[in-house]
mmCIF file of C-alpha atoms and ligand atoms in Angstrom:
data_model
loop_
_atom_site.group_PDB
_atom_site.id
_atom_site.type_symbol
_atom_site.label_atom_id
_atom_site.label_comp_id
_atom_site.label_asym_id
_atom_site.label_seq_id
_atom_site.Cartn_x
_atom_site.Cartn_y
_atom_site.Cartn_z
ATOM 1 C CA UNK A 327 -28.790 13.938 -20.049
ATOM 2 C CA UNK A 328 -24.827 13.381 -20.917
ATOM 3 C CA UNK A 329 -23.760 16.236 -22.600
ATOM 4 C CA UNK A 330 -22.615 15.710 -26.220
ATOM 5 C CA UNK A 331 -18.852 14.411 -26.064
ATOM 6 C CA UNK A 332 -16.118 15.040 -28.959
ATOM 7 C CA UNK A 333 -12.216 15.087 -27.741
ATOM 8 C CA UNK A 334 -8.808 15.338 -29.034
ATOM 9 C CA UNK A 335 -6.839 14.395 -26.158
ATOM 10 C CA UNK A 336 -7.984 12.745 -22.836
ATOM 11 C CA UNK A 337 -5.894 14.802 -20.599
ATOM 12 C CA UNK A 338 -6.881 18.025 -22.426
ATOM 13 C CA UNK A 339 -7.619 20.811 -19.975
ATOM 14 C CA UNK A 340 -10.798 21.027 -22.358
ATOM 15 C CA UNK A 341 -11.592 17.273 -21.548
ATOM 16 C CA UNK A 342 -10.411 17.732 -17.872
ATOM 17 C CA UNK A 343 -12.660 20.765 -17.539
ATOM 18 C CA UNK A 344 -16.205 18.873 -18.826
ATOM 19 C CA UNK A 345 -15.329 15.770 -16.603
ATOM 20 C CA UNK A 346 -14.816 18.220 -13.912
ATOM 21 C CA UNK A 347 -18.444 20.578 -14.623
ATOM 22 C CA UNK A 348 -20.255 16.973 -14.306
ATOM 23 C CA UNK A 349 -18.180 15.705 -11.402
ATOM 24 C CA UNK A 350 -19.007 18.600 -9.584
ATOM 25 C CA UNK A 351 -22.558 19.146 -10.171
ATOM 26 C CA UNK A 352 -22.656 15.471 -9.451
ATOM 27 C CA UNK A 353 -21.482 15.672 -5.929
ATOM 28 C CA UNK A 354 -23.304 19.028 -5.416
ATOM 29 C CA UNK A 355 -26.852 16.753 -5.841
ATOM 30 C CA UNK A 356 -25.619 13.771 -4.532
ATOM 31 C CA UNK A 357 -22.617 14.241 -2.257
ATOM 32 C CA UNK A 358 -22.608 11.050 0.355
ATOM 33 C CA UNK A 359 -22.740 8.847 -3.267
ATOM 34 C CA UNK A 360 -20.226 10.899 -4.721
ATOM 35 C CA UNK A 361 -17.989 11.463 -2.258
ATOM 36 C CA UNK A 362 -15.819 14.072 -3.293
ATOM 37 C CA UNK A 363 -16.132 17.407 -5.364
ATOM 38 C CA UNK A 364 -13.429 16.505 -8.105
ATOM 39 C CA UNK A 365 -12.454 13.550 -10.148
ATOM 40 C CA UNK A 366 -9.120 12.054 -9.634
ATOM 41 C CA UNK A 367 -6.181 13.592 -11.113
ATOM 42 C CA UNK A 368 -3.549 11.452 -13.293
ATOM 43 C CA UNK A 369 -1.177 10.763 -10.441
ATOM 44 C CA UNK A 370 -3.700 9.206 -8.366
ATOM 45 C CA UNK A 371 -5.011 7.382 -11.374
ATOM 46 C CA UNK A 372 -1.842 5.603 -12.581
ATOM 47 C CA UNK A 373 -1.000 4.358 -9.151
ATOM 48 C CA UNK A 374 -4.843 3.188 -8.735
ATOM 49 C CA UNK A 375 -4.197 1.515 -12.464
ATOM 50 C CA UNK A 376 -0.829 -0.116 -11.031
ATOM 51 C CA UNK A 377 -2.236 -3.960 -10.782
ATOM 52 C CA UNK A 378 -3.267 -3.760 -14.697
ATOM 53 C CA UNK A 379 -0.023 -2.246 -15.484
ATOM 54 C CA UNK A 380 2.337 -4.438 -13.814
ATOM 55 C CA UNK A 381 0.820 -8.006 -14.186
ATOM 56 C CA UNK A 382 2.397 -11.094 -12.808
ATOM 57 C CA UNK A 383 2.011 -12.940 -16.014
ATOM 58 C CA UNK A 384 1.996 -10.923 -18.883
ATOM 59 C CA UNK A 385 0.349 -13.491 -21.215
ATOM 60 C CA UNK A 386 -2.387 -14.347 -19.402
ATOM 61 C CA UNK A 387 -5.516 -11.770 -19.921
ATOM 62 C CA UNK A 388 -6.882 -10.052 -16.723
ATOM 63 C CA UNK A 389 -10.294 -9.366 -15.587
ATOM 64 C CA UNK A 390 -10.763 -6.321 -14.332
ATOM 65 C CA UNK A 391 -13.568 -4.504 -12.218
ATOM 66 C CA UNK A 392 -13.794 -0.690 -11.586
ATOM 67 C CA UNK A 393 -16.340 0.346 -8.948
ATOM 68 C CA UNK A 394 -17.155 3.933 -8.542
ATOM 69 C CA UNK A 395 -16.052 5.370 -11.908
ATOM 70 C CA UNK A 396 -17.547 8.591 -11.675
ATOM 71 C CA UNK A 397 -16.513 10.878 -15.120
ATOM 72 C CA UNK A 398 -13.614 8.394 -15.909
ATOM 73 C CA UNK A 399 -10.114 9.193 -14.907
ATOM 74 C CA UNK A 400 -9.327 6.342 -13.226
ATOM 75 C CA UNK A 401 -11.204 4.460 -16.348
ATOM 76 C CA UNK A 402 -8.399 6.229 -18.713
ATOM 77 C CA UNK A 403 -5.125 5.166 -16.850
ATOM 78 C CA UNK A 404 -6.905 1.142 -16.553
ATOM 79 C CA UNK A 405 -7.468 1.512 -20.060
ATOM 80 C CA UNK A 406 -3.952 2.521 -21.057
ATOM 81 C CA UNK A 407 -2.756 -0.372 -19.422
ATOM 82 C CA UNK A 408 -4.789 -2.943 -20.480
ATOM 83 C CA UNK A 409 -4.020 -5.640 -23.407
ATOM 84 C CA UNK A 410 -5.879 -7.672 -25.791
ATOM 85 C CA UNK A 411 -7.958 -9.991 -24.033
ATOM 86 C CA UNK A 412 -8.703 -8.125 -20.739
ATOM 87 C CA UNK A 413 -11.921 -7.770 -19.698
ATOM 88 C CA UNK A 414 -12.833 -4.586 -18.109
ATOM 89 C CA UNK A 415 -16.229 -3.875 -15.805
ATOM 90 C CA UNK A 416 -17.108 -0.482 -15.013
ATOM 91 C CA UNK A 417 -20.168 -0.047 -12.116
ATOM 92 C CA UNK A 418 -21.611 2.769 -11.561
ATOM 93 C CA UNK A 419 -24.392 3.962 -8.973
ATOM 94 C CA UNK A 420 -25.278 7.122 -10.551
ATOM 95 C CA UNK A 421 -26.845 7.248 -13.551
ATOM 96 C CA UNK A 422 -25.738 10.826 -15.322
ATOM 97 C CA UNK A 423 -21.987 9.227 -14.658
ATOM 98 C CA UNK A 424 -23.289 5.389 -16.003
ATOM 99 C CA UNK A 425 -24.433 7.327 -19.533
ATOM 100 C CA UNK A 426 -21.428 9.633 -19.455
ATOM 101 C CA UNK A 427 -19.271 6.555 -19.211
ATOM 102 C CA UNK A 428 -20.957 5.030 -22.024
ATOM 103 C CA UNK A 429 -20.426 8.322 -24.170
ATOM 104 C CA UNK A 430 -16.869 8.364 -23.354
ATOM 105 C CA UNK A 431 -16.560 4.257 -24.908
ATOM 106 C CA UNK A 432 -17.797 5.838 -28.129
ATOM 107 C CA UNK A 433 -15.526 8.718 -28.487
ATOM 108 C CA UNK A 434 -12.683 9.316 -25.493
ATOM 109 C CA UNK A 435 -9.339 8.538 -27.157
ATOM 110 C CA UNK A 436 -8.168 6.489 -24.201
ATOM 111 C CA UNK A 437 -11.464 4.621 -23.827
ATOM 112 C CA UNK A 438 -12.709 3.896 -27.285
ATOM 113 C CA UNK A 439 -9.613 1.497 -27.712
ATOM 114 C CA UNK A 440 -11.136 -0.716 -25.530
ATOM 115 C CA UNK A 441 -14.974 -0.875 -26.203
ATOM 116 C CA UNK A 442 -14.764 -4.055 -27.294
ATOM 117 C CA UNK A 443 -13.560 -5.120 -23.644
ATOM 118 C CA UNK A 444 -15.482 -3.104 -21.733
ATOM 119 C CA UNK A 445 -19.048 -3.019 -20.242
ATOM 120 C CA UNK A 446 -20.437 -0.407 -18.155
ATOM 121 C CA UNK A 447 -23.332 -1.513 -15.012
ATOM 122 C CA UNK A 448 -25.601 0.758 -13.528
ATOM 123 C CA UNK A 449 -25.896 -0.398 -9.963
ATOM 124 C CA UNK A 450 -24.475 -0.676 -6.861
ATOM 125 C CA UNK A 451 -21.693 -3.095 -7.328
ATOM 126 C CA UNK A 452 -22.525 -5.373 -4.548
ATOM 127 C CA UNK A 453 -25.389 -5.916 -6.955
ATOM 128 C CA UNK A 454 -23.631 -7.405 -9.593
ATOM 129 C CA UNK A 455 -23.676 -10.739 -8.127
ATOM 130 C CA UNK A 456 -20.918 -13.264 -7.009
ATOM 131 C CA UNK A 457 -20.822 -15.774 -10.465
ATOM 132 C CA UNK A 458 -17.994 -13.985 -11.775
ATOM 133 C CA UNK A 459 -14.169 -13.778 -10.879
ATOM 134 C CA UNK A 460 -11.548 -10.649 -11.208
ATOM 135 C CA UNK A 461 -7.801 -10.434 -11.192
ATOM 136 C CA UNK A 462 -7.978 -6.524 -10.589
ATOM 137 C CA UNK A 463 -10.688 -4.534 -8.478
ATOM 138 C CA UNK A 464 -10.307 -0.978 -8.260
ATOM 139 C CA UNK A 465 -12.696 0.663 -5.875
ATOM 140 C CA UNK A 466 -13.551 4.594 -6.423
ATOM 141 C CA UNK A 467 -16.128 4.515 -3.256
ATOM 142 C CA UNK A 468 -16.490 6.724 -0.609
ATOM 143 C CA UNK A 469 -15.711 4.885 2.177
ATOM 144 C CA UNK A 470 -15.356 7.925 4.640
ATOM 145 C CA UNK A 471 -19.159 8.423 3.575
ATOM 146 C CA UNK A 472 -20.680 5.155 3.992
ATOM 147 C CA UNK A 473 -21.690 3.188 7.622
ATOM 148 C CA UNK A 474 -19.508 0.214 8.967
ATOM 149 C CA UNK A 475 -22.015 -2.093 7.756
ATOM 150 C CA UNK A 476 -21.907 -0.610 4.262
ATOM 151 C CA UNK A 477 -17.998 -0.264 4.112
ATOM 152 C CA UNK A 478 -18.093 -4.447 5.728
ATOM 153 C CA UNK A 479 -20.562 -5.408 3.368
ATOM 154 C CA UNK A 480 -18.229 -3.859 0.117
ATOM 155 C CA UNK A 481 -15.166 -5.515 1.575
ATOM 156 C CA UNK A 482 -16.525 -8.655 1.903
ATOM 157 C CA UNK A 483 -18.064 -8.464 -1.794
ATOM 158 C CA UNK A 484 -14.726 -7.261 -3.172
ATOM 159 C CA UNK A 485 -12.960 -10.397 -1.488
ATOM 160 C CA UNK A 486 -15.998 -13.103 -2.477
ATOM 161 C CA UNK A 487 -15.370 -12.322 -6.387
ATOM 162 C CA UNK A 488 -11.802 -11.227 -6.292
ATOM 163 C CA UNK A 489 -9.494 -14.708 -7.057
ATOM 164 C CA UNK A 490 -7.079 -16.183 -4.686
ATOM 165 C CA UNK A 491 -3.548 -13.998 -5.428
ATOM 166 C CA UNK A 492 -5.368 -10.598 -6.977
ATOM 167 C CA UNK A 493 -5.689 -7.145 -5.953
ATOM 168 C CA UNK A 494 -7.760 -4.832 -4.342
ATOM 169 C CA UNK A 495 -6.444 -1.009 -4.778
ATOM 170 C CA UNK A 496 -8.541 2.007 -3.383
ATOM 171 C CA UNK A 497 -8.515 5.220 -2.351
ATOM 172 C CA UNK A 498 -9.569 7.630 0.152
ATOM 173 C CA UNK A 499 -8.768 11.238 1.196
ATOM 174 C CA UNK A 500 -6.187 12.770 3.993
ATOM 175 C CA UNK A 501 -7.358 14.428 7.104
ATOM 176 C CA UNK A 502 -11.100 13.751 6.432
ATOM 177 C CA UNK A 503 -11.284 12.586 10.320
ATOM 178 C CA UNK A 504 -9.415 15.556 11.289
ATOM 179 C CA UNK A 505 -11.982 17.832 9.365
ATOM 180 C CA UNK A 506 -15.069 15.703 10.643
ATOM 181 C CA UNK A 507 -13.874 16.379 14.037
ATOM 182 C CA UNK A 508 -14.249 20.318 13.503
ATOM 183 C CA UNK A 509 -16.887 20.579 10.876
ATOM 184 C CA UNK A 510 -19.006 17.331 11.099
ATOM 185 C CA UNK A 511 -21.861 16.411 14.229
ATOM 186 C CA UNK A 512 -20.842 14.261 16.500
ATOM 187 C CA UNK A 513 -23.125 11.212 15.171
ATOM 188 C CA UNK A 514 -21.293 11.787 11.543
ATOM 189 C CA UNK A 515 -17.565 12.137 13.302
ATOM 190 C CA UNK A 516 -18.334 8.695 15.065
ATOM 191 C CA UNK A 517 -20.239 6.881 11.821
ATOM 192 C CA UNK A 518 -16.705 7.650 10.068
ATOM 193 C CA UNK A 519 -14.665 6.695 12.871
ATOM 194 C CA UNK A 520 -16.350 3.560 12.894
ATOM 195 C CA UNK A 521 -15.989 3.374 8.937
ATOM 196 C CA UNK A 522 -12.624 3.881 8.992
ATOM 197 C CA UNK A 523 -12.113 1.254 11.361
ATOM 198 C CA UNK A 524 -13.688 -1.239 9.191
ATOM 199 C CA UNK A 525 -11.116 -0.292 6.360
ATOM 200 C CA UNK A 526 -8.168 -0.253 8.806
ATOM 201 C CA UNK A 527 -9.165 -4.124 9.443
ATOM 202 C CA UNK A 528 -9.269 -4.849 5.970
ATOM 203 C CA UNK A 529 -5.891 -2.727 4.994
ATOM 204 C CA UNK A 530 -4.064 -4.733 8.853
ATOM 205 C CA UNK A 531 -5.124 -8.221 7.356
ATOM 206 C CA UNK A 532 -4.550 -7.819 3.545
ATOM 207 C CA UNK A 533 -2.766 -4.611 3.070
ATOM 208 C CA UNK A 534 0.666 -5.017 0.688
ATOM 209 C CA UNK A 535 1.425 -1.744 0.420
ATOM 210 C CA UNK A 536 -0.054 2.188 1.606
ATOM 211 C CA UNK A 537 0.983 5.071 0.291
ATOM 212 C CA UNK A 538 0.112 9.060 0.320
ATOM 213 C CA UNK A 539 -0.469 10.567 -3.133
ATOM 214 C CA UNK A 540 0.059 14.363 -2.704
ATOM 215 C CA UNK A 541 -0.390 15.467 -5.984
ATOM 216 C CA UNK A 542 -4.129 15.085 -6.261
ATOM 217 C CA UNK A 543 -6.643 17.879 -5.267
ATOM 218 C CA UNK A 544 -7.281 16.922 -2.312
ATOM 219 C CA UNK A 545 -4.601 15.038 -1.516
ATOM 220 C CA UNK A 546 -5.304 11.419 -1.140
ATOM 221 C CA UNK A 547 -4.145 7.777 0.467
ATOM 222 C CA UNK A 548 -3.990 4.842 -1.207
ATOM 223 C CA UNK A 549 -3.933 1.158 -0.550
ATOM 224 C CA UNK A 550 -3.405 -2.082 -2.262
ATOM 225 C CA UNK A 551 -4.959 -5.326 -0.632
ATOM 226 C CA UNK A 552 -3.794 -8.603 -1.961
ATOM 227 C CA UNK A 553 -6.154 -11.890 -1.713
ATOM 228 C CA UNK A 554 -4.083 -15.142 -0.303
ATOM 229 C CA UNK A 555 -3.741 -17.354 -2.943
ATOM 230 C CA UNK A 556 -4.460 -20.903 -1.862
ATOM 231 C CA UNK A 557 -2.370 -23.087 -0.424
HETATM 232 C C1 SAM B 228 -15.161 9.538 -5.063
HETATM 233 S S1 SAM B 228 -16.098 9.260 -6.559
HETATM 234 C C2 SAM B 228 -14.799 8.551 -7.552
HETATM 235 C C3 SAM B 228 -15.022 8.759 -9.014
HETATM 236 C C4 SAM B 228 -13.842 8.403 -9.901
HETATM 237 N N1 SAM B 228 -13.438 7.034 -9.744
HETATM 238 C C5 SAM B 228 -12.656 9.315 -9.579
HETATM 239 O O1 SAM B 228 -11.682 8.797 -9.012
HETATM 240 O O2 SAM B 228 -12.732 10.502 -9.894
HETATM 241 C C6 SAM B 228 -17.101 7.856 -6.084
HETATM 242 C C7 SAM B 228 -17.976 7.285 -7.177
HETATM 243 O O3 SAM B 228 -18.587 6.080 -6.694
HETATM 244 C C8 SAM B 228 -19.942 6.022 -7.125
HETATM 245 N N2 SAM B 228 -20.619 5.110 -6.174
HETATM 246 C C9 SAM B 228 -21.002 5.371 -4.895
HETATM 247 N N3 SAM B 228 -21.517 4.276 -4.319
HETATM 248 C C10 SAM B 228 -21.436 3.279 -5.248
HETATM 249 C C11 SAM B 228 -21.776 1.885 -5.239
HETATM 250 N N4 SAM B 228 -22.305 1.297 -4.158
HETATM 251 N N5 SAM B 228 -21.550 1.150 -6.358
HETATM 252 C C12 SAM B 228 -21.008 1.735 -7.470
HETATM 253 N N6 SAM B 228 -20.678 3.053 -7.544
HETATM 254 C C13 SAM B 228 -20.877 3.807 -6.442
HETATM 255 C C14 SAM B 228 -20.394 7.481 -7.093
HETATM 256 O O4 SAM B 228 -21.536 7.719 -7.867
HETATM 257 C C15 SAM B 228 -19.137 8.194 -7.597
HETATM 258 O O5 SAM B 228 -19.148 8.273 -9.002
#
């Protein structure tokens, strides 16, 4: 059950602190889903948000998908960007996150502003279906946790509902290979090799612009795919 939710201020080290206690029990029961032991810091966040803050045509509204959004903090910079009109999907596999997410549309400063715009899926998102369009997807998933044919099947998803000329930004974490190649079995190592590769094709034919973000915990890589438009 989502614990009760009241907050002041979304980047509160009291709000930061109960997205993080969830987070982390989260991944402790369900760590190839979650992918990671802490949500995203604000750094990582606002350059993940970039596509909804910097629009090509600030008039025109944007739809907007979020996949993966965990406890929110990637939720809170979208939101901050977003204007009247926008449309804003959140999808969420795991259901303690979907009903937290929920919670936070009711009562989070930075989310509450845009209820009205916003809608919140349990389910994998390759499950919500290709009769709908986006100007923005922002993926969350764990990538470095999922098969080729998982990470393939995503990608391909991402680019059937995504509109000629918008943008796919994600993230992933530094060094995971490096650690997988100490820690990890060999069958794991070479699953995430072969993941990896999968994104690397994606990021070679698409890719706009990579960066590192060092000021997360861990620290973290970032790309941003852009759809051709048509000719
Ligand atoms: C690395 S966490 C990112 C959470 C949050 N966006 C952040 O940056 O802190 C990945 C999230 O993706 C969710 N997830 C995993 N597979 C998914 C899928 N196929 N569809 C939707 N959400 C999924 C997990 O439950 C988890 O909340």
């Amino acid at each position: 059950m989502a614990p009760t939710q009241s907050f002041s201020d979304p980047f509160s080290l009291d709000t930061r602190l109960r997205d993080t206690g969830l987070f982390f029990r989260e991944a402790f029961r369900t760590f190839r889903a979650t992918g990671a032991v802490l949500p995203s810091g604000p750094v990582l966040a606002n350059h993940l948000a970039r596509f909804v803050a910097e629009r090509e045509d600030p008039t025109a509204p944007l739809r907007i998908m979020e996949a993966g959004s965990g406890t929110g903090p990637v939720s809170r910079a979208i939101a901050a960007a977003m204007q009247p009109g926008d449309a804003l999907d959140l999808v969420e596999t795991n259901p303690e996150f979907a009903t937290y997410l929920r919670g936070l549309l009711e009562t989070d400063p930075a989310l509450s502003r845009v209820a009205e715009q916003s809608t919140v899926h349990q389910a994998p998102v390759t499950d919500l279906g290709t009769d709908r369009e986006y100007d923005v997807i922002v993926s969350g998933l764990p990538f470095a946790n999922f098969t080729a044919e998982e990470v393939r099947e995503i990608f391909d998803y991402y680019f059937t509902v995504l509109r000629p000329g918008g943008h796919l930004s994600f993230f992933g974490y530094l060094y995971t290979k490096e650690i997988k190649a100490i820690v990890a079995s060999r069958h794991d190592y070479l699953r995430q090799a072969q993941s990896s590769w999968v994104v690397e094709e994606w990021v070679n034919r698409y890719g706009i612009e990579s960066k590192r973000v060092l000021p997360n915990i861990p620290p973290a890589w970032i790309h941003h795919l852009r759809k051709p438009a048509k000719d």
